[in-house]
PDB file of C-alpha atoms in Angstrom:
ATOM      1  CA  MET Q   1      -0.259   0.017   0.087  1.00  0.00           C
ATOM      2  CA  ALA Q   2       2.530   2.659   0.884  1.00  0.00           C
ATOM      3  CA  LYS Q   3       4.401   1.531  -2.174  1.00  0.00           C
ATOM      4  CA  SER Q   4       1.697   2.432  -3.983  1.00  0.00           C
ATOM      5  CA  THR Q   5       1.027   5.739  -2.696  1.00  0.00           C
ATOM      6  CA  ALA Q   6       4.466   6.355  -3.734  1.00  0.00           C
ATOM      7  CA  CYS Q   7       4.330   5.700  -7.328  1.00  0.00           C
ATOM      8  CA  ILE Q   8       0.933   7.579  -7.441  1.00  0.00           C
ATOM      9  CA  ASN Q   9       2.382  10.952  -5.946  1.00  0.00           C
ATOM     10  CA  ALA Q  10       6.072  10.623  -8.307  1.00  0.00           C
ATOM     11  CA  LEU Q  11       3.263  10.797 -11.034  1.00  0.00           C
ATOM     12  CA  GLU Q  12       1.249  13.152 -10.145  1.00  0.00           C
ATOM     13  CA  LYS Q  13       4.889  15.318  -9.819  1.00  0.00           C
ATOM     14  CA  ARG Q  14       5.610  14.668 -13.266  1.00  0.00           C
ATOM     15  CA  VAL Q  15       1.887  15.182 -14.914  1.00  0.00           C
ATOM     16  CA  ASP Q  16       2.273  18.881 -13.225  1.00  0.00           C
ATOM     17  CA  GLU Q  17       6.070  19.268 -14.538  1.00  0.00           C
ATOM     18  CA  ILE Q  18       4.598  18.138 -18.317  1.00  0.00           C
ATOM     19  CA  PHE Q  19       2.172  21.189 -17.286  1.00  0.00           C
ATOM     20  CA  ALA Q  20       4.567  23.308 -16.587  1.00  0.00           C
ATOM     21  CA  TRP Q  21       6.647  22.823 -20.039  1.00  0.00           C
ATOM     22  CA  ILE Q  22       3.621  23.653 -22.097  1.00  0.00           C
ATOM     23  CA  ASP Q  23       2.466  26.481 -20.097  1.00  0.00           C
ATOM     24  CA  GLU Q  24       5.993  28.031 -21.098  1.00  0.00           C
ATOM     25  CA  TYR Q  25       6.077  26.126 -24.168  1.00  0.00           C
ATOM     26  CA  LEU Q  26       5.252  29.395 -26.929  1.00  0.00           C
ATOM     27  CA  THR Q  27       1.816  28.694 -28.970  1.00  0.00           C
ATOM     28  CA  TYR Q  28       0.676  28.403 -32.325  1.00  0.00           C
ATOM     29  CA  LYS Q  29       0.110  31.893 -32.072  1.00  0.00           C
ATOM     30  CA  GLY Q  30       3.653  32.666 -30.343  1.00  0.00           C
ATOM     31  CA  LEU Q  31       5.574  30.986 -32.701  1.00  0.00           C
ATOM     32  CA  THR Q  32       3.420  32.858 -35.778  1.00  0.00           C
ATOM     33  CA  THR Q  33       3.871  35.550 -34.521  1.00  0.00           C
ATOM     34  CA  GLU Q  34       8.013  35.119 -34.333  1.00  0.00           C
ATOM     35  CA  LEU Q  35       8.585  33.482 -37.596  1.00  0.00           C
ATOM     36  CA  GLU Q  36       7.141  36.767 -39.038  1.00  0.00           C
ATOM     37  CA  SER Q  37       9.111  38.783 -37.014  1.00  0.00           C
ATOM     38  CA  VAL Q  38      11.913  36.776 -38.673  1.00  0.00           C
ATOM     39  CA  CYS Q  39      10.826  37.468 -42.491  1.00  0.00           C
ATOM     40  CA  LEU Q  40      10.305  40.514 -41.956  1.00  0.00           C
ATOM     41  CA  ALA Q  41      13.986  41.601 -40.231  1.00  0.00           C
ATOM     42  CA  LEU Q  42      15.306  39.302 -43.591  1.00  0.00           C
ATOM     43  CA  GLU Q  43      13.054  41.321 -46.327  1.00  0.00           C
ATOM     44  CA  LEU Q  44      14.775  44.603 -44.499  1.00  0.00           C
ATOM     45  CA  GLN Q  45      18.520  42.782 -44.616  1.00  0.00           C
ATOM     46  CA  ASP Q  46      17.473  42.369 -48.532  1.00  0.00           C
ATOM     47  CA  LYS Q  47      16.465  46.055 -49.348  1.00  0.00           C
ATOM     48  CA  HIS Q  48      19.756  47.220 -47.376  1.00  0.00           C
ATOM     49  CA  ILE Q  49      21.683  44.472 -49.638  1.00  0.00           C
ATOM     50  CA  GLU Q  50      19.913  45.933 -52.557  1.00  0.00           C
ATOM     51  CA  ALA Q  51      20.642  49.309 -52.029  1.00  0.00           C
ATOM     52  CA  LEU Q  52      24.223  48.978 -51.357  1.00  0.00           C
ATOM     53  CA  GLU Q  53      24.139  46.924 -54.644  1.00  0.00           C
ATOM     54  CA  GLU Q  54      22.839  50.556 -56.443  1.00  0.00           C
ATOM     55  CA  LYS Q  55      26.255  52.555 -54.342  1.00  0.00           C
ATOM     56  CA  ILE Q  56      28.398  50.768 -55.622  1.00  0.00           C
ATOM     57  CA  LYS Q  57      27.612  50.210 -59.429  1.00  0.00           C
ATOM     58  CA  HIS Q  58      26.939  54.298 -58.952  1.00  0.00           C
ATOM     59  CA  LEU Q  59      30.226  54.757 -57.647  1.00  0.00           C
ATOM     60  CA  LEU Q  60      31.587  52.667 -60.409  1.00  0.00           C
ATOM     61  CA  ALA Q  61      30.085  54.498 -62.339  1.00  0.00           C
ATOM     62  CA  VAL Q  62      31.381  57.795 -61.263  1.00  0.00           C
ATOM     63  CA  VAL Q  63      35.318  56.422 -61.915  1.00  0.00           C
ATOM     64  CA  ALA Q  64      35.074  54.824 -65.094  1.00  0.00           C
ATOM     65  CA  LYS Q  65      33.502  58.515 -65.689  1.00  0.00           C
ATOM     66  CA  LEU Q  66      36.505  60.345 -63.815  1.00  0.00           C
ATOM     67  CA  SER Q  67      38.746  57.785 -65.752  1.00  0.00           C
ATOM     68  CA  SER Q  68      37.401  58.918 -68.868  1.00  0.00           C
ATOM     69  CA  GLY Q  69      37.248  62.108 -68.373  1.00  0.00           C
ATOM     70  CA  GLU Q  70      41.479  63.596 -67.235  1.00  0.00           C
ATOM     71  CA  GLY Q  71      41.623  65.257 -70.141  1.00  0.00           C
ATOM     72  CA  THR Q  72      38.500  67.313 -69.500  1.00  0.00           C
ATOM     73  CA  VAL Q  73      39.558  67.828 -65.171  1.00  0.00           C
ATOM     74  CA  ASP Q  74      41.997  69.972 -66.851  1.00  0.00           C
ATOM     75  CA  ASP Q  75      40.512  71.347 -68.988  1.00  0.00           C
ATOM     76  CA  ILE Q  76      37.826  72.884 -66.342  1.00  0.00           C
ATOM     77  CA  LYS Q  77      41.112  74.025 -63.589  1.00  0.00           C
ATOM     78  CA  ASP Q  78      42.917  76.387 -66.235  1.00  0.00           C
ATOM     79  CA  ASP Q  79      39.183  77.736 -67.630  1.00  0.00           C
ATOM     80  CA  ILE Q  80      39.444  78.304 -63.671  1.00  0.00           C
ATOM     81  CA  LYS Q  81      42.835  79.779 -63.242  1.00  0.00           C
ATOM     82  CA  GLU Q  82      42.050  82.160 -66.514  1.00  0.00           C
ATOM     83  CA  ILE Q  83      38.154  83.224 -64.415  1.00  0.00           C
ATOM     84  CA  VAL Q  84      40.821  83.713 -61.169  1.00  0.00           C
ATOM     85  CA  SER Q  85      43.320  85.736 -62.990  1.00  0.00           C
ATOM     86  CA  THR Q  86      40.092  87.986 -64.091  1.00  0.00           C
ATOM     87  CA  ILE Q  87      39.003  88.614 -60.924  1.00  0.00           C
ATOM     88  CA  GLN Q  88      41.707  89.774 -59.548  1.00  0.00           C
ATOM     89  CA  GLY Q  89      42.341  92.165 -62.161  1.00  0.00           C
ATOM     90  CA  GLU Q  90      38.767  93.550 -61.963  1.00  0.00           C
ATOM     91  CA  LEU Q  91      39.089  93.226 -58.133  1.00  0.00           C
ATOM     92  CA  VAL Q  92      42.516  95.637 -58.544  1.00  0.00           C
ATOM     93  CA  GLU Q  93      40.511  98.259 -61.136  1.00  0.00           C
ATOM     94  CA  LEU Q  94      37.985  97.892 -58.319  1.00  0.00           C
ATOM     95  CA  LYS Q  95      39.834  98.763 -55.198  1.00  0.00           C
ATOM     96  CA  GLY Q  96      41.596 102.595 -57.478  1.00  0.00           C
ATOM     97  CA  LYS Q  97      38.067 103.814 -58.138  1.00  0.00           C
ATOM     98  CA  VAL Q  98      37.375 103.240 -54.705  1.00  0.00           C
ATOM     99  CA  ASN Q  99      40.324 104.802 -53.542  1.00  0.00           C
ATOM    100  CA  LEU Q 100      39.480 108.080 -55.477  1.00  0.00           C
ATOM    101  CA  LEU Q 101      36.074 107.582 -54.094  1.00  0.00           C
ATOM    102  CA  VAL Q 102      37.217 107.613 -50.898  1.00  0.00           C
ATOM    103  CA  ARG Q 103      39.243 110.981 -51.287  1.00  0.00           C
ATOM    104  CA  VAL Q 104      36.764 112.492 -53.506  1.00  0.00           C
ATOM    105  CA  VAL Q 105      34.359 112.795 -51.401  1.00  0.00           C
ATOM    106  CA  SER Q 106      35.879 112.534 -48.176  1.00  0.00           C
ATOM    107  CA  ASN Q 107      35.640 116.504 -46.245  1.00  0.00           C
ATOM    108  CA  PRO Q 108      38.634 117.687 -47.423  1.00  0.00           C
ATOM    109  CA  HIS Q 109      39.828 120.367 -44.118  1.00  0.00           C
ATOM    110  CA  VAL Q 110      41.292 118.965 -41.488  1.00  0.00           C
ATOM    111  CA  GLY Q 111      42.718 121.613 -38.895  1.00  0.00           C
ATOM    112  CA  ALA Q 112      44.828 123.697 -41.510  1.00  0.00           C
ATOM    113  CA  TYR Q 113      45.906 120.599 -43.356  1.00  0.00           C
ATOM    114  CA  GLU Q 114      44.293 120.141 -47.072  1.00  0.00           C
ATOM    115  CA  VAL Q 115      44.360 117.216 -48.975  1.00  0.00           C
ATOM    116  CA  GLY Q 116      45.869 118.133 -52.857  1.00  0.00           C
ATOM    117  CA  LYS Q 117      42.769 118.340 -54.946  1.00  0.00           C
ATOM    118  CA  ALA Q 118      42.104 114.786 -57.193  1.00  0.00           C
ATOM    119  CA  LYS Q 119      42.608 114.245 -60.262  1.00  0.00           C
ATOM    120  CA  ILE Q 120      38.652 113.795 -61.950  1.00  0.00           C
ATOM    121  CA  LEU Q 121      38.715 111.507 -64.685  1.00  0.00           C
ATOM    122  CA  GLU Q 122      36.787 112.171 -67.848  1.00  0.00           C
ATOM    123  CA  ARG Q 123      33.242 110.474 -67.931  1.00  0.00           C
ATOM    124  CA  LYS Q 124      33.081 107.488 -70.028  1.00  0.00           C
ATOM    125  CA  ALA Q 125      30.658 107.757 -73.168  1.00  0.00           C
ATOM    126  CA  PHE Q 126      27.723 104.563 -73.297  1.00  0.00           C
ATOM    127  CA  GLY Q 127      28.511 102.479 -75.964  1.00  0.00           C
ATOM    128  CA  GLY Q 128      25.216 100.781 -76.180  1.00  0.00           C
ATOM    129  CA  VAL Q 129      26.308  97.592 -74.657  1.00  0.00           C
ATOM    130  CA  ARG Q 130      22.928  94.995 -73.442  1.00  0.00           C
ATOM    131  CA  ASP Q 131      25.723  93.223 -71.338  1.00  0.00           C
ATOM    132  CA  ALA Q 132      24.917  94.107 -67.282  1.00  0.00           C
ATOM    133  CA  LYS Q 133      28.478  94.536 -66.217  1.00  0.00           C
ATOM    134  CA  GLU Q 134      29.324  96.584 -69.042  1.00  0.00           C
ATOM    135  CA  ILE Q 135      26.358  98.376 -67.523  1.00  0.00           C
ATOM    136  CA  ASP Q 136      26.886  98.276 -63.579  1.00  0.00           C
ATOM    137  CA  ASN Q 137      30.430  99.726 -65.328  1.00  0.00           C
ATOM    138  CA  PHE Q 138      29.392 102.228 -67.076  1.00  0.00           C
ATOM    139  CA  LEU Q 139      26.791 103.708 -63.722  1.00  0.00           C
ATOM    140  CA  PHE Q 140      29.623 103.504 -61.268  1.00  0.00           C
ATOM    141  CA  ASP Q 141      31.400 105.965 -63.465  1.00  0.00           C
ATOM    142  CA  MET Q 142      28.986 108.008 -63.960  1.00  0.00           C
ATOM    143  CA  GLU Q 143      28.418 108.160 -60.014  1.00  0.00           C
ATOM    144  CA  LEU Q 144      31.901 108.697 -59.869  1.00  0.00           C
ATOM    145  CA  TYR Q 145      32.235 111.251 -62.377  1.00  0.00           C
ATOM    146  CA  PHE Q 146      29.348 113.216 -60.867  1.00  0.00           C
ATOM    147  CA  ASN Q 147      30.384 113.003 -57.218  1.00  0.00           C
ATOM    148  CA  ALA Q 148      33.887 114.490 -58.515  1.00  0.00           C
ATOM    149  CA  THR Q 149      32.707 117.253 -60.720  1.00  0.00           C
ATOM    150  CA  LYS Q 150      29.738 118.233 -57.725  1.00  0.00           C
ATOM    151  CA  ASN Q 151      33.089 120.337 -55.443  1.00  0.00           C
ATOM    152  CA  ASP Q 152      33.822 122.515 -58.548  1.00  0.00           C
ATOM    153  CA  SER Q 153      30.547 124.077 -58.728  1.00  0.00           C
ATOM    154  CA  ASP Q 154      29.652 127.391 -56.286  1.00  0.00           C
ATOM    155  CA  GLU Q 155      27.008 125.703 -54.406  1.00  0.00           C
ATOM    156  CA  GLY Q 156      29.355 122.470 -54.039  1.00  0.00           C
ATOM    157  CA  ARG Q 157      32.123 124.549 -52.365  1.00  0.00           C
ATOM    158  CA  ALA Q 158      29.920 126.641 -50.603  1.00  0.00           C
ATOM    159  CA  SER Q 159      28.727 123.535 -48.978  1.00  0.00           C
ATOM    160  CA  GLU Q 160      32.133 122.647 -47.875  1.00  0.00           C
ATOM    161  CA  ARG Q 161      32.585 125.896 -46.876  1.00  0.00           C
ATOM    162  CA  GLN Q 162      29.549 125.435 -44.503  1.00  0.00           C
ATOM    163  CA  LYS Q 163      30.303 122.291 -43.146  1.00  0.00           C
ATOM    164  CA  THR Q 164      33.531 123.090 -42.097  1.00  0.00           C
ATOM    165  CA  LYS Q 165      32.414 126.328 -40.088  1.00  0.00           C
ATOM    166  CA  THR Q 166      29.649 124.150 -38.209  1.00  0.00           C
ATOM    167  CA  SER Q 167      32.436 121.267 -37.440  1.00  0.00           C
ATOM    168  CA  SER Q 168      33.984 121.890 -34.513  1.00  0.00           C
ATOM    169  CA  GLU Q 169      35.342 118.160 -33.824  1.00  0.00           C
ATOM    170  CA  ARG Q 170      38.952 117.718 -34.813  1.00  0.00           C
ATOM    171  CA  GLY Q 171      40.462 114.281 -34.634  1.00  0.00           C
ATOM    172  CA  LEU Q 172      41.542 111.038 -37.574  1.00  0.00           C
ATOM    173  CA  MET Q 173      39.867 111.399 -40.760  1.00  0.00           C
ATOM    174  CA  CYS Q 174      37.612 108.583 -41.411  1.00  0.00           C
ATOM    175  CA  VAL Q 175      34.522 107.384 -44.040  1.00  0.00           C
ATOM    176  CA  ASP Q 176      31.695 104.308 -43.048  1.00  0.00           C
ATOM    177  CA  LEU Q 177      32.010 101.156 -45.949  1.00  0.00           C
ATOM    178  CA  SER Q 178      30.190  98.337 -46.260  1.00  0.00           C
ATOM    179  CA  ILE Q 179      32.233  95.164 -47.301  1.00  0.00           C
ATOM    180  CA  ASN Q 180      30.544  92.348 -48.072  1.00  0.00           C
ATOM    181  CA  GLY Q 181      27.549  93.411 -46.002  1.00  0.00           C
ATOM    182  CA  LYS Q 182      29.687  94.020 -42.825  1.00  0.00           C
ATOM    183  CA  ALA Q 183      30.034  98.511 -41.387  1.00  0.00           C
ATOM    184  CA  ILE Q 184      33.240  99.129 -41.121  1.00  0.00           C
ATOM    185  CA  ARG Q 185      34.580 102.425 -40.322  1.00  0.00           C
ATOM    186  CA  ALA Q 186      38.036 102.993 -42.134  1.00  0.00           C
ATOM    187  CA  LEU Q 187      40.879 105.911 -42.446  1.00  0.00           C
ATOM    188  CA  VAL Q 188      41.117 107.957 -44.996  1.00  0.00           C
ATOM    189  CA  ASP Q 189      44.295 107.948 -47.162  1.00  0.00           C
ATOM    190  CA  MET Q 190      46.095 111.383 -46.641  1.00  0.00           C
ATOM    191  CA  GLY Q 191      49.428 109.732 -47.376  1.00  0.00           C
ATOM    192  CA  ALA Q 192      51.181 109.143 -44.060  1.00  0.00           C
ATOM    193  CA  THR Q 193      53.591 106.497 -43.335  1.00  0.00           C
ATOM    194  CA  ASP Q 194      51.468 104.818 -40.455  1.00  0.00           C
ATOM    195  CA  ASN Q 195      47.470 104.147 -39.982  1.00  0.00           C
ATOM    196  CA  PHE Q 196      46.003 103.704 -36.418  1.00  0.00           C
ATOM    197  CA  ILE Q 197      43.805 100.953 -35.904  1.00  0.00           C
ATOM    198  CA  THR Q 198      41.243  99.725 -32.674  1.00  0.00           C
ATOM    199  CA  ASP Q 199      42.318  96.010 -30.875  1.00  0.00           C
ATOM    200  CA  LYS Q 200      39.119  94.831 -32.033  1.00  0.00           C
ATOM    201  CA  MET Q 201      39.973  95.560 -35.617  1.00  0.00           C
ATOM    202  CA  ALA Q 202      42.912  93.807 -36.355  1.00  0.00           C
ATOM    203  CA  SER Q 203      41.376  91.280 -34.600  1.00  0.00           C
ATOM    204  CA  ARG Q 204      38.519  91.150 -36.508  1.00  0.00           C
ATOM    205  CA  PHE Q 205      40.641  91.600 -39.931  1.00  0.00           C
ATOM    206  CA  LYS Q 206      43.093  89.056 -38.451  1.00  0.00           C
ATOM    207  CA  LEU Q 207      46.213  90.780 -38.879  1.00  0.00           C
ATOM    208  CA  ASN Q 208      49.622  89.597 -37.751  1.00  0.00           C
ATOM    209  CA  ILE Q 209      50.359  92.364 -34.779  1.00  0.00           C
ATOM    210  CA  GLN Q 210      54.446  93.104 -33.977  1.00  0.00           C
ATOM    211  CA  GLU Q 211      54.039  93.384 -30.605  1.00  0.00           C
ATOM    212  CA  ASP Q 212      55.202  97.688 -30.346  1.00  0.00           C
ATOM    213  CA  VAL Q 213      55.175  99.988 -27.553  1.00  0.00           C
ATOM    214  CA  GLY Q 214      54.696 103.283 -27.811  1.00  0.00           C
ATOM    215  CA  LYS Q 215      52.174 106.307 -28.252  1.00  0.00           C
ATOM    216  CA  ILE Q 216      50.393 108.296 -30.748  1.00  0.00           C
ATOM    217  CA  LYS Q 217      49.295 112.013 -30.243  1.00  0.00           C
ATOM    218  CA  ALA Q 218      47.020 113.274 -32.747  1.00  0.00           C
ATOM    219  CA  ILE Q 219      46.329 117.099 -32.818  1.00  0.00           C
ATOM    220  CA  ASN Q 220      44.646 118.512 -30.549  1.00  0.00           C
ATOM    221  CA  SER Q 221      44.064 115.200 -28.667  1.00  0.00           C
ATOM    222  CA  LYS Q 222      46.192 113.289 -25.945  1.00  0.00           C
ATOM    223  CA  ALA Q 223      48.571 110.806 -26.350  1.00  0.00           C
ATOM    224  CA  LEU Q 224      47.876 107.424 -26.034  1.00  0.00           C
ATOM    225  CA  ASN Q 225      49.171 104.853 -25.516  1.00  0.00           C
ATOM    226  CA  THR Q 226      49.744 101.766 -28.903  1.00  0.00           C
ATOM    227  CA  THR Q 227      50.278  97.630 -28.364  1.00  0.00           C
ATOM    228  CA  GLY Q 228      51.807  96.294 -31.416  1.00  0.00           C
ATOM    229  CA  ILE Q 229      52.469  97.347 -35.474  1.00  0.00           C
ATOM    230  CA  VAL Q 230      51.475  95.746 -38.523  1.00  0.00           C
ATOM    231  CA  ARG Q 231      53.377  95.526 -41.824  1.00  0.00           C
ATOM    232  CA  GLY Q 232      52.881  95.693 -45.218  1.00  0.00           C
ATOM    233  CA  ALA Q 233      49.340  96.025 -44.760  1.00  0.00           C
ATOM    234  CA  SER Q 234      47.061  97.251 -47.517  1.00  0.00           C
ATOM    235  CA  CYS Q 235      43.170  97.545 -48.288  1.00  0.00           C
TER     236      CYS Q 235
END
């Protein structure tokens, strides 16, 4: 009797273990969901592989095009060099025009010192061209001409005398400019060997400053300390 009871208990324990294993095992629905996830992951991998193959084909086509177009690249380089050279020439010409404009429109009276009268260029005739660049150059030349000649008239001279009488401010001659969209205050070139700017402006234009402690003394103003010097700078 005791032996039969032990067998029954062992059998019940085994049945309980089987039911527990069945509960932990995935059902049909769970297996289906798991398989669907695996299939989706495989599809994504296939798409990634296809995308990589397309990119490889594109890269091979680019390499082939570059290999066959070495001469074309050299021609493009030559064209770019020619364009850069032309732009540099135009910048030099523009620099001369800007310097002339600064001298012409600035006040020629600073204390007892008078700036020499700038040479007025003859105005150019309009050739009837339709090129936008030529039209811009023509308009700029006309503006320079009228700005230069307005001070030779009685009205211009009277206006300059009135400015001299009403202005009691003494100091350096500056003009307000706009370079690349930035407002700049620059000194007028009066033929002096040295010009002076603030530390802030020197940092802004990334000038190579050499340490040189000294003083600057302008007319009717107190002496100020200088912190450095920039050699060979041009504007």
